[in-house]
DNA sequence: GATGAAACAATTTAGTT
DNA sequence: AACTAAATTGTTTCATC
């Protein structure tokens, strides 16, 4: 769960976030040099950003093709469960190949992003895993032919 | 550009990827302890994984709400350019608020993932930035009401 | 490819302002 | 919240197998 209490970030915090978003393996010493601060002061700020759930994770972005995950698809899923329940979404979220589950406005359904080795393994996933989740009424699968950009970088405000 | 030459990853490489995907700030010494190897051997492998573009980036995943990016939307964009050209996609990719641009099958259009502060700033972005990109025929915007899962973690094969 | 050793650098804690 | 100082730990190179 993500902190609901309000979060105040000053110029220094935002600079730390900008640097760590661009390179999570930057040393604390290099961060301190960039910010013209003592390493101990920077370390304390980083720990607080982690505690406050401003920084959620440090992760290596991998080339999907290198680890045999060449197929990317988006699936629109309609569920018969009433509003207020999101059991279907939670079940979808448990599937490791499912990277994203969003509840979307308008069409009253979920948008799911899935990555598998190829179209055969996507079919297998849909038959074996998705079809076992209750309340799914329909699915519409869109295959990605080519990805031109895929980053999670957020635009960090100036202040 | 991502390496086109084929990539062979052994069990040790895959273990490194699994560990660094989960925590990009793991120390090289800790990696070496997990793998029962000398730190120097692990360091050499990590450098090769970076060089071969298996590891694309180390990044901190940030809480979008903490940096005032509360709105997430997917936009389907139809372009009049012929197949073979992807000028529109490249222009879309240049926009910092655009996190993803995928060319999708079937409807002959792009699927774009965008993050902004709120719906007013999304409107402003569409009017000021997207409307200046040539060849865009139509857009259909879907607003995300709630995100249940959003990770980029890939399923790393066993071997 | 992997190792061990060694020089150098970073991390992290504690005490102080 | 920030600093300095100091002890511990990690990084990285290089010679060797």
mmCIF file of C-alpha atoms (C1' of nucleotides) in Angstrom:
data_model
loop_
_atom_site.group_PDB
_atom_site.id
_atom_site.type_symbol
_atom_site.label_atom_id
_atom_site.label_comp_id
_atom_site.label_asym_id
_atom_site.label_seq_id
_atom_site.Cartn_x
_atom_site.Cartn_y
_atom_site.Cartn_z
ATOM 1 C CA UNK A 1 0.000 0.000 0.000
ATOM 2 C CA UNK A 2 1.158 3.459 -0.833
ATOM 3 C CA UNK A 3 1.249 6.201 1.770
ATOM 4 C CA UNK A 4 -1.863 8.320 1.855
ATOM 5 C CA UNK A 5 -0.361 11.034 4.042
ATOM 6 C CA UNK A 6 0.738 14.042 2.096
ATOM 7 C CA UNK A 7 4.237 14.274 0.844
ATOM 8 C CA UNK A 8 6.350 17.398 0.644
ATOM 9 C CA UNK A 9 9.411 17.286 -1.517
ATOM 10 C CA UNK A 10 11.879 20.140 -1.643
ATOM 11 C CA UNK A 11 14.289 21.028 -4.442
ATOM 12 C CA UNK A 12 16.947 18.685 -3.059
ATOM 13 C CA UNK A 13 14.547 15.727 -2.868
ATOM 14 C CA UNK A 14 13.451 16.332 -6.442
ATOM 15 C CA UNK A 15 17.074 16.465 -7.591
ATOM 16 C CA UNK A 16 17.745 13.135 -5.862
ATOM 17 C CA UNK A 17 14.709 11.595 -7.566
ATOM 18 C CA UNK A 18 15.799 12.911 -10.953
ATOM 19 C CA UNK A 19 19.285 11.449 -10.543
ATOM 20 C CA UNK A 20 18.148 8.091 -9.200
ATOM 21 C CA UNK A 21 15.417 7.726 -11.793
ATOM 22 C CA UNK A 22 18.077 8.157 -14.486
ATOM 23 C CA UNK A 23 20.610 5.877 -12.782
ATOM 24 C CA UNK A 24 19.614 3.848 -9.750
ATOM 25 C CA UNK A 25 23.173 2.601 -9.266
ATOM 26 C CA UNK A 26 24.665 6.046 -8.771
ATOM 27 C CA UNK A 27 26.798 5.937 -5.625
ATOM 28 C CA UNK A 28 25.704 7.915 -2.611
ATOM 29 C CA UNK A 29 29.069 9.686 -2.817
ATOM 30 C CA UNK A 30 28.346 10.790 -6.419
ATOM 31 C CA UNK A 31 24.853 11.932 -5.426
ATOM 32 C CA UNK A 32 26.453 14.003 -2.661
ATOM 33 C CA UNK A 33 28.927 15.551 -5.122
ATOM 34 C CA UNK A 34 26.143 16.447 -7.568
ATOM 35 C CA UNK A 35 24.155 18.090 -4.786
ATOM 36 C CA UNK A 36 27.120 19.679 -2.998
ATOM 37 C CA UNK A 37 26.209 18.024 0.265
ATOM 38 C CA UNK A 38 27.786 15.608 2.727
ATOM 39 C CA UNK A 39 27.175 11.911 1.895
ATOM 40 C CA UNK A 40 25.561 11.315 5.284
ATOM 41 C CA UNK A 41 22.947 14.025 4.678
ATOM 42 C CA UNK A 42 22.106 12.603 1.260
ATOM 43 C CA UNK A 43 21.860 9.087 2.653
ATOM 44 C CA UNK A 44 19.358 10.226 5.250
ATOM 45 C CA UNK A 45 17.193 11.869 2.576
ATOM 46 C CA UNK A 46 17.284 8.788 0.360
ATOM 47 C CA UNK A 47 16.220 6.585 3.272
ATOM 48 C CA UNK A 48 13.317 8.909 4.019
ATOM 49 C CA UNK A 49 12.220 8.883 0.371
ATOM 50 C CA UNK A 50 12.193 5.082 0.535
ATOM 51 C CA UNK A 51 10.295 5.029 3.848
ATOM 52 C CA UNK A 52 7.691 7.481 2.614
ATOM 53 C CA UNK A 53 7.130 5.337 -0.497
ATOM 54 C CA UNK A 54 8.226 8.084 -2.840
ATOM 55 C CA UNK A 55 10.848 5.679 -4.151
ATOM 56 C CA UNK A 56 9.020 2.378 -4.677
ATOM 57 C CA UNK A 57 11.822 0.191 -6.002
ATOM 58 C CA UNK A 58 15.218 0.185 -7.648
ATOM 59 C CA UNK A 59 15.082 -2.006 -10.717
ATOM 60 C CA UNK A 60 17.142 -3.037 -13.703
ATOM 61 C CA UNK A 61 15.267 -2.595 -16.976
ATOM 62 C CA UNK A 62 16.010 -5.633 -19.099
ATOM 63 C CA UNK A 63 15.802 -6.219 -22.817
ATOM 64 C CA UNK A 64 12.687 -8.424 -23.150
ATOM 65 C CA UNK A 65 14.050 -10.163 -26.260
ATOM 66 C CA UNK A 66 17.190 -11.202 -24.375
ATOM 67 C CA UNK A 67 15.124 -13.106 -21.835
ATOM 68 C CA UNK A 68 12.752 -14.610 -24.380
ATOM 69 C CA UNK A 69 9.762 -12.334 -23.838
ATOM 70 C CA UNK A 70 9.268 -11.160 -27.396
ATOM 71 C CA UNK A 71 5.492 -10.850 -27.373
ATOM 72 C CA UNK A 72 3.695 -7.887 -25.868
ATOM 73 C CA UNK A 73 -0.095 -7.625 -25.818
ATOM 74 C CA UNK A 74 -2.807 -5.493 -24.304
ATOM 75 C CA UNK A 75 -6.009 -7.251 -23.289
ATOM 76 C CA UNK A 76 -9.315 -5.518 -22.555
ATOM 77 C CA UNK A 77 -11.207 -7.594 -20.040
ATOM 78 C CA UNK A 78 -14.876 -7.184 -19.145
ATOM 79 C CA UNK A 79 -15.961 -8.528 -15.781
ATOM 80 C CA UNK A 80 -19.457 -9.195 -14.441
ATOM 81 C CA UNK A 81 -18.559 -8.207 -10.884
ATOM 82 C CA UNK A 82 -20.224 -5.075 -9.561
ATOM 83 C CA UNK A 83 -18.418 -1.808 -9.050
ATOM 84 C CA UNK A 84 -16.781 -1.708 -5.642
ATOM 85 C CA UNK A 85 -15.381 -5.197 -6.017
ATOM 86 C CA UNK A 86 -12.039 -5.614 -7.706
ATOM 87 C CA UNK A 87 -11.494 -9.311 -7.125
ATOM 88 C CA UNK A 88 -10.991 -9.918 -10.833
ATOM 89 C CA UNK A 89 -8.298 -7.253 -10.983
ATOM 90 C CA UNK A 90 -6.508 -8.720 -7.964
ATOM 91 C CA UNK A 91 -6.519 -12.172 -9.561
ATOM 92 C CA UNK A 92 -5.147 -10.731 -12.799
ATOM 93 C CA UNK A 93 -2.446 -8.920 -10.829
ATOM 94 C CA UNK A 94 -1.212 -12.218 -9.370
ATOM 95 C CA UNK A 95 -0.207 -13.529 -12.787
ATOM 96 C CA UNK A 96 3.559 -12.942 -13.248
ATOM 97 C CA UNK A 97 3.269 -12.363 -17.002
ATOM 98 C CA UNK A 98 0.756 -9.577 -16.328
ATOM 99 C CA UNK A 99 2.753 -6.380 -15.923
ATOM 100 C CA UNK A 100 -0.128 -3.952 -15.579
ATOM 101 C CA UNK A 101 -3.796 -3.959 -14.615
ATOM 102 C CA UNK A 102 -5.732 -0.727 -14.952
ATOM 103 C CA UNK A 103 -9.390 -0.089 -14.282
ATOM 104 C CA UNK A 104 -10.472 2.171 -17.114
ATOM 105 C CA UNK A 105 -13.258 4.654 -17.527
ATOM 106 C CA UNK A 106 -15.951 4.439 -20.121
ATOM 107 C CA UNK A 107 -16.060 0.855 -21.224
ATOM 108 C CA UNK A 108 -16.231 -0.452 -17.670
ATOM 109 C CA UNK A 109 -13.395 -2.927 -18.008
ATOM 110 C CA UNK A 110 -9.785 -3.623 -17.216
ATOM 111 C CA UNK A 111 -6.838 -2.956 -19.469
ATOM 112 C CA UNK A 112 -4.125 -5.538 -18.935
ATOM 113 C CA UNK A 113 -0.566 -5.516 -20.279
ATOM 114 C CA UNK A 114 0.964 -8.953 -20.736
ATOM 115 C CA UNK A 115 4.348 -10.217 -21.906
ATOM 116 C CA UNK A 116 5.085 -13.749 -23.050
ATOM 117 C CA UNK A 117 7.592 -15.565 -25.246
ATOM 118 C CA UNK A 118 5.336 -15.774 -28.324
ATOM 119 C CA UNK A 119 1.729 -15.990 -29.431
ATOM 120 C CA UNK A 120 1.510 -19.681 -28.552
ATOM 121 C CA UNK A 121 2.474 -18.980 -24.966
ATOM 122 C CA UNK A 122 -0.010 -16.104 -24.837
ATOM 123 C CA UNK A 123 -2.759 -18.474 -25.942
ATOM 124 C CA UNK A 124 -1.629 -20.979 -23.320
ATOM 125 C CA UNK A 125 -1.661 -18.285 -20.639
ATOM 126 C CA UNK A 126 -5.155 -17.185 -21.606
ATOM 127 C CA UNK A 127 -6.492 -20.728 -21.626
ATOM 128 C CA UNK A 128 -4.818 -21.916 -18.458
ATOM 129 C CA UNK A 129 -4.751 -18.837 -16.262
ATOM 130 C CA UNK A 130 -7.197 -16.177 -17.381
ATOM 131 C CA UNK A 131 -10.014 -18.597 -18.093
ATOM 132 C CA UNK A 132 -9.823 -19.790 -14.449
ATOM 133 C CA UNK A 133 -10.528 -16.320 -13.090
ATOM 134 C CA UNK A 134 -14.259 -16.012 -12.235
ATOM 135 C CA UNK A 135 -16.515 -13.287 -13.659
ATOM 136 C CA UNK A 136 -14.563 -12.615 -16.839
ATOM 137 C CA UNK A 137 -17.212 -12.095 -19.528
ATOM 138 C CA UNK A 138 -15.084 -11.234 -22.508
ATOM 139 C CA UNK A 139 -11.549 -10.389 -23.605
ATOM 140 C CA UNK A 140 -10.192 -8.478 -26.585
ATOM 141 C CA UNK A 141 -6.523 -8.944 -27.289
ATOM 142 C CA UNK A 142 -4.367 -6.450 -29.146
ATOM 143 C CA UNK A 143 -0.929 -7.601 -30.221
ATOM 144 C CA UNK A 144 1.931 -5.094 -30.301
ATOM 145 C CA UNK A 145 3.818 -5.223 -33.614
ATOM 146 C CA UNK A 146 6.581 -2.837 -32.658
ATOM 147 C CA UNK A 147 7.431 -0.813 -29.578
ATOM 148 C CA UNK A 148 8.862 2.611 -30.375
ATOM 149 C CA UNK A 149 9.223 3.807 -26.774
ATOM 150 C CA UNK A 150 8.790 2.092 -23.415
ATOM 151 C CA UNK A 151 10.055 3.857 -20.324
ATOM 152 C CA UNK A 152 8.631 4.556 -16.900
ATOM 153 C CA UNK A 153 10.489 7.823 -16.420
ATOM 154 C CA UNK A 154 8.290 10.431 -14.793
ATOM 155 C CA UNK A 155 8.622 14.113 -15.492
ATOM 156 C CA UNK A 156 9.930 15.440 -12.172
ATOM 157 C CA UNK A 157 8.711 18.982 -11.459
ATOM 158 C CA UNK A 158 11.235 21.798 -10.914
ATOM 159 C CA UNK A 159 9.906 22.624 -7.458
ATOM 160 C CA UNK B 1 19.233 0.672 -30.796
ATOM 161 C CA UNK B 2 19.176 -2.738 -29.252
ATOM 162 C CA UNK B 3 21.726 -5.375 -30.199
ATOM 163 C CA UNK B 4 20.591 -7.642 -32.983
ATOM 164 C CA UNK B 5 23.332 -10.224 -32.497
ATOM 165 C CA UNK B 6 22.149 -13.235 -30.607
ATOM 166 C CA UNK B 7 22.524 -13.377 -26.911
ATOM 167 C CA UNK B 8 23.349 -16.430 -24.839
ATOM 168 C CA UNK B 9 22.695 -16.238 -21.149
ATOM 169 C CA UNK B 10 23.730 -19.002 -18.796
ATOM 170 C CA UNK B 11 22.278 -19.855 -15.403
ATOM 171 C CA UNK B 12 24.583 -17.383 -13.653
ATOM 172 C CA UNK B 13 23.633 -14.517 -15.988
ATOM 173 C CA UNK B 14 19.945 -15.225 -15.416
ATOM 174 C CA UNK B 15 20.469 -15.243 -11.647
ATOM 175 C CA UNK B 16 22.205 -11.862 -11.880
ATOM 176 C CA UNK B 17 19.300 -10.472 -13.923
ATOM 177 C CA UNK B 18 16.766 -11.817 -11.442
ATOM 178 C CA UNK B 19 18.587 -10.209 -8.513
ATOM 179 C CA UNK B 20 19.194 -6.873 -10.212
ATOM 180 C CA UNK B 21 15.652 -6.665 -11.563
ATOM 181 C CA UNK B 22 14.402 -7.036 -7.984
ATOM 182 C CA UNK B 23 16.954 -4.634 -6.504
ATOM 183 C CA UNK B 24 19.184 -2.588 -8.759
ATOM 184 C CA UNK B 25 21.103 -1.182 -5.795
ATOM 185 C CA UNK B 26 22.334 -4.551 -4.573
ATOM 186 C CA UNK B 27 26.090 -4.301 -3.992
ATOM 187 C CA UNK B 28 28.421 -6.273 -6.197
ATOM 188 C CA UNK B 29 29.705 -7.942 -3.016
ATOM 189 C CA UNK B 30 26.181 -9.121 -2.122
ATOM 190 C CA UNK B 31 25.620 -10.366 -5.670
ATOM 191 C CA UNK B 32 28.861 -12.345 -5.353
ATOM 192 C CA UNK B 33 27.743 -13.837 -2.027
ATOM 193 C CA UNK B 34 24.368 -14.886 -3.466
ATOM 194 C CA UNK B 35 26.077 -16.541 -6.418
ATOM 195 C CA UNK B 36 29.024 -17.997 -4.464
ATOM 196 C CA UNK B 37 31.524 -16.323 -6.734
ATOM 197 C CA UNK B 38 34.346 -13.821 -6.440
ATOM 198 C CA UNK B 39 33.227 -10.160 -6.714
ATOM 199 C CA UNK B 40 35.579 -9.596 -9.651
ATOM 200 C CA UNK B 41 33.965 -12.394 -11.677
ATOM 201 C CA UNK B 42 30.481 -11.035 -11.009
ATOM 202 C CA UNK B 43 31.539 -7.513 -11.926
ATOM 203 C CA UNK B 44 32.839 -8.717 -15.276
ATOM 204 C CA UNK B 45 29.543 -10.455 -16.039
ATOM 205 C CA UNK B 46 27.479 -7.418 -15.070
ATOM 206 C CA UNK B 47 29.580 -5.214 -17.348
ATOM 207 C CA UNK B 48 29.077 -7.625 -20.228
ATOM 208 C CA UNK B 49 25.315 -7.703 -19.649
ATOM 209 C CA UNK B 50 25.326 -3.898 -19.838
ATOM 210 C CA UNK B 51 27.495 -3.854 -22.975
ATOM 211 C CA UNK B 52 25.349 -6.431 -24.740
ATOM 212 C CA UNK B 53 22.214 -4.377 -23.971
ATOM 213 C CA UNK B 54 20.669 -7.117 -21.900
ATOM 214 C CA UNK B 55 20.520 -4.641 -19.038
ATOM 215 C CA UNK B 56 19.134 -1.424 -20.560
ATOM 216 C CA UNK B 57 19.063 0.839 -17.499
ATOM 217 C CA UNK B 58 19.038 0.947 -13.733
ATOM 218 C CA UNK B 59 16.121 3.053 -12.588
ATOM 219 C CA UNK B 60 14.266 4.088 -9.457
ATOM 220 C CA UNK B 61 10.522 3.486 -9.742
ATOM 221 C CA UNK B 62 8.818 6.501 -8.228
ATOM 222 C CA UNK B 63 5.354 6.982 -6.817
ATOM 223 C CA UNK B 64 3.624 9.071 -9.523
ATOM 224 C CA UNK B 65 1.341 10.796 -6.996
ATOM 225 C CA UNK B 66 4.354 11.978 -4.982
ATOM 226 C CA UNK B 67 5.692 13.873 -7.987
ATOM 227 C CA UNK B 68 2.329 15.239 -9.055
ATOM 228 C CA UNK B 69 1.607 12.879 -11.944
ATOM 229 C CA UNK B 70 -1.766 11.603 -10.833
ATOM 230 C CA UNK B 71 -3.363 11.147 -14.241
ATOM 231 C CA UNK B 72 -2.667 8.153 -16.438
ATOM 232 C CA UNK B 73 -4.237 7.759 -19.858
ATOM 233 C CA UNK B 74 -3.961 5.561 -22.928
ATOM 234 C CA UNK B 75 -4.491 7.231 -26.278
ATOM 235 C CA UNK B 76 -5.177 5.395 -29.542
ATOM 236 C CA UNK B 77 -3.811 7.456 -32.381
ATOM 237 C CA UNK B 78 -4.556 6.924 -36.068
ATOM 238 C CA UNK B 79 -2.051 8.321 -38.544
ATOM 239 C CA UNK B 80 -2.350 8.878 -42.267
ATOM 240 C CA UNK B 81 1.268 7.995 -42.981
ATOM 241 C CA UNK B 82 1.850 4.814 -44.973
ATOM 242 C CA UNK B 83 3.224 1.647 -43.473
ATOM 243 C CA UNK B 84 6.996 1.716 -43.488
ATOM 244 C CA UNK B 85 7.115 5.233 -42.140
ATOM 245 C CA UNK B 86 7.016 5.734 -38.414
ATOM 246 C CA UNK B 87 7.638 9.448 -38.274
ATOM 247 C CA UNK B 88 4.490 10.001 -36.210
ATOM 248 C CA UNK B 89 5.618 7.427 -33.645
ATOM 249 C CA UNK B 90 9.058 9.024 -33.378
ATOM 250 C CA UNK B 91 7.488 12.437 -32.783
ATOM 251 C CA UNK B 92 5.216 10.993 -30.110
ATOM 252 C CA UNK B 93 8.219 9.327 -28.476
ATOM 253 C CA UNK B 94 9.946 12.683 -28.080
ATOM 254 C CA UNK B 95 7.252 13.952 -25.727
ATOM 255 C CA UNK B 96 8.477 13.487 -22.119
ATOM 256 C CA UNK B 97 4.986 12.821 -20.736
ATOM 257 C CA UNK B 98 4.616 9.966 -23.241
ATOM 258 C CA UNK B 99 5.963 6.845 -21.536
ATOM 259 C CA UNK B 100 5.114 4.325 -24.232
ATOM 260 C CA UNK B 101 4.416 4.227 -27.956
ATOM 261 C CA UNK B 102 3.390 0.910 -29.491
ATOM 262 C CA UNK B 103 2.440 0.146 -33.061
ATOM 263 C CA UNK B 104 -0.491 -2.203 -32.761
ATOM 264 C CA UNK B 105 -1.994 -4.801 -35.043
ATOM 265 C CA UNK B 106 -5.511 -4.734 -36.373
ATOM 266 C CA UNK B 107 -6.662 -1.184 -36.092
ATOM 267 C CA UNK B 108 -3.573 0.198 -37.791
ATOM 268 C CA UNK B 109 -2.752 2.756 -35.138
ATOM 269 C CA UNK B 110 -0.522 3.599 -32.232
ATOM 270 C CA UNK B 111 -1.260 2.997 -28.587
ATOM 271 C CA UNK B 112 0.304 5.688 -26.435
ATOM 272 C CA UNK B 113 0.627 5.756 -22.640
ATOM 273 C CA UNK B 114 0.749 9.241 -21.137
ATOM 274 C CA UNK B 115 1.120 10.601 -17.616
ATOM 275 C CA UNK B 116 0.264 14.133 -16.532
ATOM 276 C CA UNK B 117 -0.709 15.977 -13.358
ATOM 277 C CA UNK B 118 -4.460 16.041 -14.072
ATOM 278 C CA UNK B 119 -7.030 16.101 -16.841
ATOM 279 C CA UNK B 120 -6.467 19.795 -17.513
ATOM 280 C CA UNK B 121 -2.772 19.217 -18.172
ATOM 281 C CA UNK B 122 -3.613 16.247 -20.401
ATOM 282 C CA UNK B 123 -5.882 18.493 -22.450
ATOM 283 C CA UNK B 124 -3.132 21.097 -22.625
ATOM 284 C CA UNK B 125 -0.624 18.478 -23.756
ATOM 285 C CA UNK B 126 -2.946 17.220 -26.469
ATOM 286 C CA UNK B 127 -3.697 20.708 -27.738
ATOM 287 C CA UNK B 128 -0.159 22.031 -27.626
ATOM 288 C CA UNK B 129 1.962 19.007 -28.439
ATOM 289 C CA UNK B 130 0.002 16.245 -30.097
ATOM 290 C CA UNK B 131 -1.947 18.544 -32.387
ATOM 291 C CA UNK B 132 1.358 19.822 -33.812
ATOM 292 C CA UNK B 133 2.425 16.365 -34.967
ATOM 293 C CA UNK B 134 1.608 15.931 -38.688
ATOM 294 C CA UNK B 135 -0.538 13.091 -40.068
ATOM 295 C CA UNK B 136 -2.554 12.414 -36.919
ATOM 296 C CA UNK B 137 -6.106 11.730 -38.142
ATOM 297 C CA UNK B 138 -7.837 10.886 -34.894
ATOM 298 C CA UNK B 139 -7.283 10.149 -31.230
ATOM 299 C CA UNK B 140 -9.302 8.215 -28.674
ATOM 300 C CA UNK B 141 -8.369 8.802 -25.056
ATOM 301 C CA UNK B 142 -9.028 6.342 -22.258
ATOM 302 C CA UNK B 143 -8.564 7.587 -18.714
ATOM 303 C CA UNK B 144 -7.319 5.196 -16.038
ATOM 304 C CA UNK B 145 -9.499 5.323 -12.916
ATOM 305 C CA UNK B 146 -7.345 3.051 -10.780
ATOM 306 C CA UNK B 147 -4.133 1.140 -11.309
ATOM 307 C CA UNK B 148 -4.105 -2.242 -9.585
ATOM 308 C CA UNK B 149 -0.660 -3.345 -10.801
ATOM 309 C CA UNK B 150 2.115 -1.578 -12.673
ATOM 310 C CA UNK B 151 5.512 -3.225 -12.823
ATOM 311 C CA UNK B 152 8.007 -3.885 -15.558
ATOM 312 C CA UNK B 153 9.360 -7.068 -14.015
ATOM 313 C CA UNK B 154 9.983 -9.710 -16.650
ATOM 314 C CA UNK B 155 9.622 -13.397 -15.951
ATOM 315 C CA UNK B 156 13.233 -14.615 -16.168
ATOM 316 C CA UNK B 157 13.477 -18.183 -17.503
ATOM 317 C CA UNK B 158 15.155 -20.888 -15.394
ATOM 318 C CA UNK B 159 17.711 -21.702 -18.065
ATOM 319 C "C1'" DG C 1 36.081 -17.168 -17.210
ATOM 320 C "C1'" DA C 2 37.311 -17.398 -12.646
ATOM 321 C "C1'" DT C 3 40.349 -16.319 -8.615
ATOM 322 C "C1'" DG C 4 42.882 -13.688 -4.764
ATOM 323 C "C1'" DA C 5 45.252 -9.776 -3.218
ATOM 324 C "C1'" DA C 6 45.782 -5.006 -2.753
ATOM 325 C "C1'" DA C 7 44.947 -0.108 -3.330
ATOM 326 C "C1'" DC C 8 41.491 2.919 -3.415
ATOM 327 C "C1'" DA C 9 36.788 4.565 -2.625
ATOM 328 C "C1'" DA C 10 32.201 4.416 -0.661
ATOM 329 C "C1'" DT C 11 29.075 3.417 3.162
ATOM 330 C "C1'" DT C 12 27.289 4.159 7.318
ATOM 331 C "C1'" DT C 13 27.232 5.300 12.225
ATOM 332 C "C1'" DA C 14 27.933 8.481 15.985
ATOM 333 C "C1'" DG C 15 28.698 12.757 17.931
ATOM 334 C "C1'" DT C 16 28.093 17.767 17.240
ATOM 335 C "C1'" DT C 17 26.035 22.102 15.835
ATOM 336 C "C1'" DA D 1 18.671 18.643 8.831
ATOM 337 C "C1'" DA D 2 23.151 19.204 8.074
ATOM 338 C "C1'" DC D 3 28.185 18.490 9.075
ATOM 339 C "C1'" DT D 4 32.781 15.956 10.211
ATOM 340 C "C1'" DA D 5 35.327 12.038 11.406
ATOM 341 C "C1'" DA D 6 36.340 7.320 11.634
ATOM 342 C "C1'" DA D 7 35.632 2.400 11.270
ATOM 343 C "C1'" DT D 8 33.817 -0.938 8.285
ATOM 344 C "C1'" DT D 9 32.798 -2.544 3.883
ATOM 345 C "C1'" DG D 10 32.683 -2.490 -1.112
ATOM 346 C "C1'" DT D 11 34.874 -1.620 -5.766
ATOM 347 C "C1'" DT D 12 37.887 -2.456 -9.148
ATOM 348 C "C1'" DT D 13 42.293 -3.621 -11.257
ATOM 349 C "C1'" DC D 14 45.740 -6.853 -12.234
ATOM 350 C "C1'" DA D 15 48.535 -10.834 -12.188
ATOM 351 C "C1'" DT D 16 47.693 -15.662 -12.290
ATOM 352 C "C1'" DC D 17 45.541 -20.074 -13.275
#
